[in-house]
CSV table of C-alpha atoms in Angstrom, one decimal:
chain,number,residue,atom,x,y,z
A,1,UNK,CA,-1.6,-0.3,-21.0
A,2,UNK,CA,-3.3,2.2,-18.8
A,3,UNK,CA,-0.9,4.8,-20.0
A,4,UNK,CA,-1.6,3.8,-23.6
A,5,UNK,CA,-5.4,4.2,-23.1
A,6,UNK,CA,-4.9,7.6,-21.5
A,7,UNK,CA,-2.7,8.9,-24.3
A,8,UNK,CA,-5.1,7.6,-27.0
A,9,UNK,CA,-8.1,9.2,-25.3
A,10,UNK,CA,-6.2,12.5,-25.1
A,11,UNK,CA,-5.4,12.4,-28.8
A,12,UNK,CA,-8.9,11.6,-29.9
A,13,UNK,CA,-10.3,14.4,-27.7
A,14,UNK,CA,-7.9,16.9,-29.1
A,15,UNK,CA,-8.9,15.8,-32.7
A,16,UNK,CA,-12.5,16.4,-31.9
A,17,UNK,CA,-13.6,12.7,-31.8
A,18,UNK,CA,-15.9,12.2,-28.8
A,19,UNK,CA,-18.9,10.2,-27.7
A,20,UNK,CA,-19.4,6.7,-29.1
A,21,UNK,CA,-15.9,6.4,-30.6
A,22,UNK,CA,-14.2,7.3,-27.4
A,23,UNK,CA,-16.4,4.8,-25.5
A,24,UNK,CA,-15.5,2.1,-28.1
A,25,UNK,CA,-11.8,2.9,-27.6
A,26,UNK,CA,-12.2,2.4,-23.9
A,27,UNK,CA,-13.7,-1.0,-24.4
A,28,UNK,CA,-10.9,-2.1,-26.7
A,29,UNK,CA,-8.2,-0.9,-24.3
A,30,UNK,CA,-9.9,-2.7,-21.4
A,31,UNK,CA,-10.0,-6.0,-23.3
A,32,UNK,CA,-6.4,-5.6,-24.4
A,33,UNK,CA,-5.4,-4.9,-20.8
A,34,UNK,CA,-7.0,-8.1,-19.6
A,35,UNK,CA,-5.1,-10.1,-22.1
A,36,UNK,CA,-1.7,-8.6,-21.4
A,37,UNK,CA,-1.4,-7.6,-17.8
A,38,UNK,CA,-2.9,-10.2,-15.6
A,39,UNK,CA,-0.2,-12.3,-13.9
A,40,UNK,CA,0.5,-14.4,-10.8
A,41,UNK,CA,3.7,-14.2,-8.9
A,42,UNK,CA,4.9,-16.7,-6.3
A,43,UNK,CA,6.9,-15.0,-3.6
A,44,UNK,CA,8.8,-16.9,-0.9
A,45,UNK,CA,8.4,-15.5,2.6
A,46,UNK,CA,9.9,-17.3,5.6
A,47,UNK,CA,10.0,-20.6,3.9
A,48,UNK,CA,6.4,-20.3,2.6
A,49,UNK,CA,5.0,-19.2,-0.7
A,50,UNK,CA,2.5,-16.5,-1.3
A,51,UNK,CA,0.6,-16.3,-4.6
A,52,UNK,CA,-0.1,-12.7,-5.6
A,53,UNK,CA,-2.3,-11.8,-8.5
A,54,UNK,CA,-1.2,-8.6,-10.2
A,55,UNK,CA,-4.3,-7.3,-12.0
A,56,UNK,CA,-3.5,-4.6,-14.5
A,57,UNK,CA,-7.0,-4.4,-15.8
A,58,UNK,CA,-8.1,-2.4,-12.8
A,59,UNK,CA,-8.3,1.1,-14.3
A,60,UNK,CA,-9.8,4.5,-13.8
A,61,UNK,CA,-12.8,4.7,-16.1
A,62,UNK,CA,-12.5,8.5,-16.4
A,63,UNK,CA,-8.8,8.6,-17.4
A,64,UNK,CA,-8.1,5.1,-18.7
A,65,UNK,CA,-5.1,4.9,-16.5
A,66,UNK,CA,-4.5,1.7,-14.5
A,67,UNK,CA,-4.6,1.9,-10.8
A,68,UNK,CA,-1.0,1.5,-9.7
A,69,UNK,CA,-2.1,-0.4,-6.6
A,70,UNK,CA,-2.9,-3.4,-8.8
A,71,UNK,CA,0.9,-4.1,-9.1
A,72,UNK,CA,3.5,-5.4,-6.7
A,73,UNK,CA,6.0,-2.7,-6.0
A,74,UNK,CA,9.5,-3.2,-4.7
A,75,UNK,CA,8.6,-1.4,-1.4
A,76,UNK,CA,6.0,-4.1,-0.7
A,77,UNK,CA,8.6,-6.8,-1.3
A,78,UNK,CA,11.1,-5.0,1.0
A,79,UNK,CA,8.6,-4.6,3.8
A,80,UNK,CA,7.5,-8.2,3.6
A,81,UNK,CA,11.1,-9.4,3.7
A,82,UNK,CA,11.9,-7.1,6.6
A,83,UNK,CA,8.9,-8.4,8.6
A,84,UNK,CA,10.1,-12.0,7.9
A,85,UNK,CA,13.8,-11.5,8.8
A,86,UNK,CA,13.7,-8.9,11.6
A,87,UNK,CA,13.1,-9.5,15.3
A,88,UNK,CA,9.7,-7.9,15.0
A,89,UNK,CA,7.1,-10.3,16.5
A,90,UNK,CA,3.7,-10.4,14.7
A,91,UNK,CA,2.3,-13.4,16.6
A,92,UNK,CA,-1.2,-12.9,17.9
A,93,UNK,CA,-1.1,-9.2,16.7
A,94,UNK,CA,-4.0,-7.3,15.0
A,95,UNK,CA,-2.7,-5.7,11.8
A,96,UNK,CA,-4.2,-3.2,9.3
A,97,UNK,CA,-2.6,-2.4,6.0
A,98,UNK,CA,-3.5,1.0,4.5
A,99,UNK,CA,-3.4,1.4,0.7
A,100,UNK,CA,-2.8,-2.3,0.5
A,101,UNK,CA,-2.8,-2.6,-3.3
A,102,UNK,CA,-2.1,-6.3,-3.9
A,103,UNK,CA,-1.8,-6.9,-0.1
A,104,UNK,CA,1.6,-8.5,0.0
A,105,UNK,CA,2.8,-7.0,3.4
A,106,UNK,CA,-0.6,-7.8,5.1
A,107,UNK,CA,-0.6,-11.3,3.8
A,108,UNK,CA,2.9,-11.7,5.0
A,109,UNK,CA,1.8,-10.6,8.5
A,110,UNK,CA,-0.8,-13.4,8.4
A,111,UNK,CA,1.8,-16.0,7.5
A,112,UNK,CA,4.0,-14.8,10.4
A,113,UNK,CA,1.3,-15.4,12.9
A,114,UNK,CA,-0.9,-12.2,13.1
A,115,UNK,CA,-4.3,-13.2,14.6
A,116,UNK,CA,-6.3,-10.7,12.5
A,117,UNK,CA,-5.3,-8.8,9.4
A,118,UNK,CA,-7.4,-6.1,7.7
A,119,UNK,CA,-6.4,-5.2,4.1
A,120,UNK,CA,-7.8,-1.8,3.1
A,121,UNK,CA,-7.8,0.3,-0.1
A,122,UNK,CA,-10.2,2.1,-2.5
A,123,UNK,CA,-13.2,0.1,-3.9
A,124,UNK,CA,-11.9,-0.7,-7.4
A,125,UNK,CA,-8.9,-2.6,-5.8
A,126,UNK,CA,-10.9,-4.7,-3.3
A,127,UNK,CA,-11.8,-7.6,-5.7
A,128,UNK,CA,-8.1,-8.1,-6.4
A,129,UNK,CA,-7.3,-8.2,-2.6
A,130,UNK,CA,-10.1,-10.7,-2.0
A,131,UNK,CA,-8.7,-12.9,-4.8
A,132,UNK,CA,-5.2,-12.8,-3.2
A,133,UNK,CA,-6.7,-13.7,0.2
A,134,UNK,CA,-8.5,-16.7,-1.3
A,135,UNK,CA,-5.5,-17.8,-3.4
A,136,UNK,CA,-3.5,-18.2,-0.2
A,137,UNK,CA,-6.4,-19.7,1.9
A,138,UNK,CA,-6.1,-17.1,4.6
A,139,UNK,CA,-9.8,-16.2,4.8
A,140,UNK,CA,-9.9,-17.3,8.5
A,141,UNK,CA,-7.5,-14.4,9.5
A,142,UNK,CA,-7.6,-11.8,6.7
A,143,UNK,CA,-10.4,-9.5,5.9
A,144,UNK,CA,-10.8,-6.9,3.1
A,145,UNK,CA,-12.5,-3.6,3.5
A,146,UNK,CA,-12.8,-0.3,1.7
A,147,UNK,CA,-11.0,2.6,3.4
A,148,UNK,CA,-10.6,6.1,2.0
A,149,UNK,CA,-8.0,8.0,4.0
A,150,UNK,CA,-9.5,10.9,6.0
A,151,UNK,CA,-13.1,9.7,5.6
A,152,UNK,CA,-15.0,9.2,8.8
A,153,UNK,CA,-17.8,7.4,6.9
A,154,UNK,CA,-15.2,5.1,5.3
A,155,UNK,CA,-13.6,4.3,8.7
A,156,UNK,CA,-17.0,3.3,10.1
A,157,UNK,CA,-17.3,0.6,7.4
A,158,UNK,CA,-14.3,-1.4,8.4
A,159,UNK,CA,-16.3,-3.2,11.0
A,160,UNK,CA,-15.6,-2.9,14.7
A,161,UNK,CA,-13.4,0.1,14.8
A,162,UNK,CA,-10.6,-0.3,17.3
A,163,UNK,CA,-6.9,0.3,17.6
A,164,UNK,CA,-4.6,-2.1,15.8
A,165,UNK,CA,-1.3,-3.4,17.1
A,166,UNK,CA,0.4,-2.9,13.8
A,167,UNK,CA,-0.2,-0.6,10.8
A,168,UNK,CA,1.6,-1.4,7.5
A,169,UNK,CA,2.2,1.0,4.6
A,170,UNK,CA,4.2,0.5,1.4
A,171,UNK,CA,5.0,3.1,-1.2
A,172,UNK,CA,2.3,5.5,0.0
A,173,UNK,CA,4.5,8.6,0.3
A,174,UNK,CA,3.8,9.8,-3.2
A,175,UNK,CA,1.2,12.5,-3.3
A,176,UNK,CA,1.8,15.3,-0.8
A,177,UNK,CA,-1.9,16.3,-1.0
A,178,UNK,CA,-3.0,13.0,0.5
A,179,UNK,CA,-0.7,13.1,3.5
A,180,UNK,CA,-3.0,15.2,5.7
A,181,UNK,CA,-5.8,12.6,5.2
A,182,UNK,CA,-3.4,9.7,5.8
A,183,UNK,CA,-2.3,11.3,9.1
A,184,UNK,CA,-5.9,11.6,10.3
A,185,UNK,CA,-6.5,8.0,9.5
A,186,UNK,CA,-3.3,6.8,11.2
A,187,UNK,CA,-4.4,8.6,14.4
A,188,UNK,CA,-7.8,6.8,14.2
A,189,UNK,CA,-6.4,3.3,13.9
A,190,UNK,CA,-3.4,3.7,16.2
A,191,UNK,CA,-3.2,3.4,19.9
A,192,UNK,CA,-0.7,3.6,22.8
A,193,UNK,CA,1.4,0.7,21.6
A,194,UNK,CA,0.7,0.6,17.9
A,195,UNK,CA,3.7,0.1,15.6
A,196,UNK,CA,3.4,1.9,12.3
A,197,UNK,CA,5.8,0.5,9.7
A,198,UNK,CA,6.3,2.0,6.3
A,199,UNK,CA,8.5,1.0,3.4
A,200,UNK,CA,9.1,3.4,0.5
A,201,UNK,CA,11.3,4.2,-2.4
A,202,UNK,CA,13.1,7.4,-1.5
A,203,UNK,CA,12.2,10.0,-4.1
A,204,UNK,CA,12.6,13.7,-4.3
A,205,UNK,CA,9.2,14.3,-2.6
A,206,UNK,CA,9.4,11.5,0.0
A,207,UNK,CA,10.8,13.9,2.6
A,208,UNK,CA,8.0,16.4,2.0
A,209,UNK,CA,5.4,13.7,2.6
A,210,UNK,CA,7.1,12.6,5.8
A,211,UNK,CA,7.4,16.2,7.0
A,212,UNK,CA,3.7,16.6,6.6
A,213,UNK,CA,3.2,13.7,9.0
A,214,UNK,CA,5.7,15.3,11.3
A,215,UNK,CA,3.7,18.5,11.2
A,216,UNK,CA,0.8,16.5,12.6
A,217,UNK,CA,2.8,15.4,15.5
A,218,UNK,CA,4.2,12.1,14.3
A,219,UNK,CA,7.8,11.2,14.7
A,220,UNK,CA,9.6,9.4,11.9
A,221,UNK,CA,12.6,7.1,12.5
A,222,UNK,CA,14.4,5.3,9.8
A,223,UNK,CA,14.9,1.6,10.6
A,224,UNK,CA,18.2,-0.1,9.7
A,225,UNK,CA,17.7,-2.7,6.9
A,226,UNK,CA,20.0,-5.3,5.3
A,227,UNK,CA,18.8,-4.8,1.7
A,228,UNK,CA,17.7,-1.8,-0.3
A,229,UNK,CA,14.8,-3.6,-2.0
A,230,UNK,CA,15.8,-2.5,-5.5
A,231,UNK,CA,16.9,-5.9,-6.8
A,232,UNK,CA,20.2,-4.6,-7.9
A,233,UNK,CA,19.0,-1.3,-9.3
A,234,UNK,CA,20.1,2.2,-8.3
A,235,UNK,CA,17.0,3.3,-6.5
A,236,UNK,CA,17.1,3.9,-2.8
A,237,UNK,CA,14.6,2.3,-0.4
A,238,UNK,CA,13.9,2.7,3.3
A,239,UNK,CA,11.8,1.3,6.1
A,240,UNK,CA,10.4,3.8,8.6
A,241,UNK,CA,9.0,3.5,12.1
A,242,UNK,CA,6.3,6.2,12.3
A,243,UNK,CA,5.5,7.0,16.0
A,244,UNK,CA,2.0,8.5,16.7
A,245,UNK,CA,1.9,11.8,18.6
A,246,UNK,CA,2.9,11.7,22.3
A,247,UNK,CA,4.0,8.0,22.0
A,248,UNK,CA,7.7,8.5,21.3
A,249,UNK,CA,8.6,6.4,24.3
A,250,UNK,CA,6.6,3.4,23.1
A,251,UNK,CA,8.4,2.4,19.9
A,252,UNK,CA,9.4,-1.1,20.9
A,253,UNK,CA,13.2,-0.3,21.2
A,254,UNK,CA,13.6,0.1,17.5
A,255,UNK,CA,16.9,1.7,16.7
A,256,UNK,CA,17.3,4.2,13.9
A,257,UNK,CA,17.5,7.9,13.2
A,258,UNK,CA,15.1,10.7,12.3
A,259,UNK,CA,14.7,10.9,8.6
A,260,UNK,CA,16.8,13.6,7.0
A,261,UNK,CA,16.0,13.1,3.3
């Protein structure tokens, strides 16, 4: 629906129709989005059920395009399942999810025993995250905060800034121009023993995004997985252990190989 709104806006602009009619179109598209794209999914994780609201009505008011973070991506499902089935111990850990979107991996961490989980994303996506926290009655352990990658001011707003035990990322290796800011943020929230775990669909540009992190001193190791996360499709998915600079010897004995894609 966001794509429909964007195309319609473009057509009207090219035809010289602006102002009030374009504003009216935006309102119509917004209403149509709310009717069609709000959904609730129940996802089984480690014998428990998470309720996730996918809110397609969260859109960019300038372009009319829906924010893709409103949806549940296969990478988020893959990371959540990996956390639930691997030997990785989340009990009593502090966890932050960057670019959380609908918050599935972070909520999974809370189910698996994390003592504190912080879900972060841009401001328009925060109400959806709050709704998902409340729907799963995890307010005692899960917080929601705005965090813009690379922004010192934004980092200062996430409360008591400290190093987290675990950083979670899913499907964030998309825009090469955002990787420098992501790297700076990762360095701010990571400490000596922090584990940074990222799941991603492997696309043509994924390697370039990871190489940008490598250029900042991170080491990227692909973690063996039992499933590809594609639900039978032909897409390729991967889970990565991203080791902060100068901390290669503290990666919790995870086996894997440096990314070559």
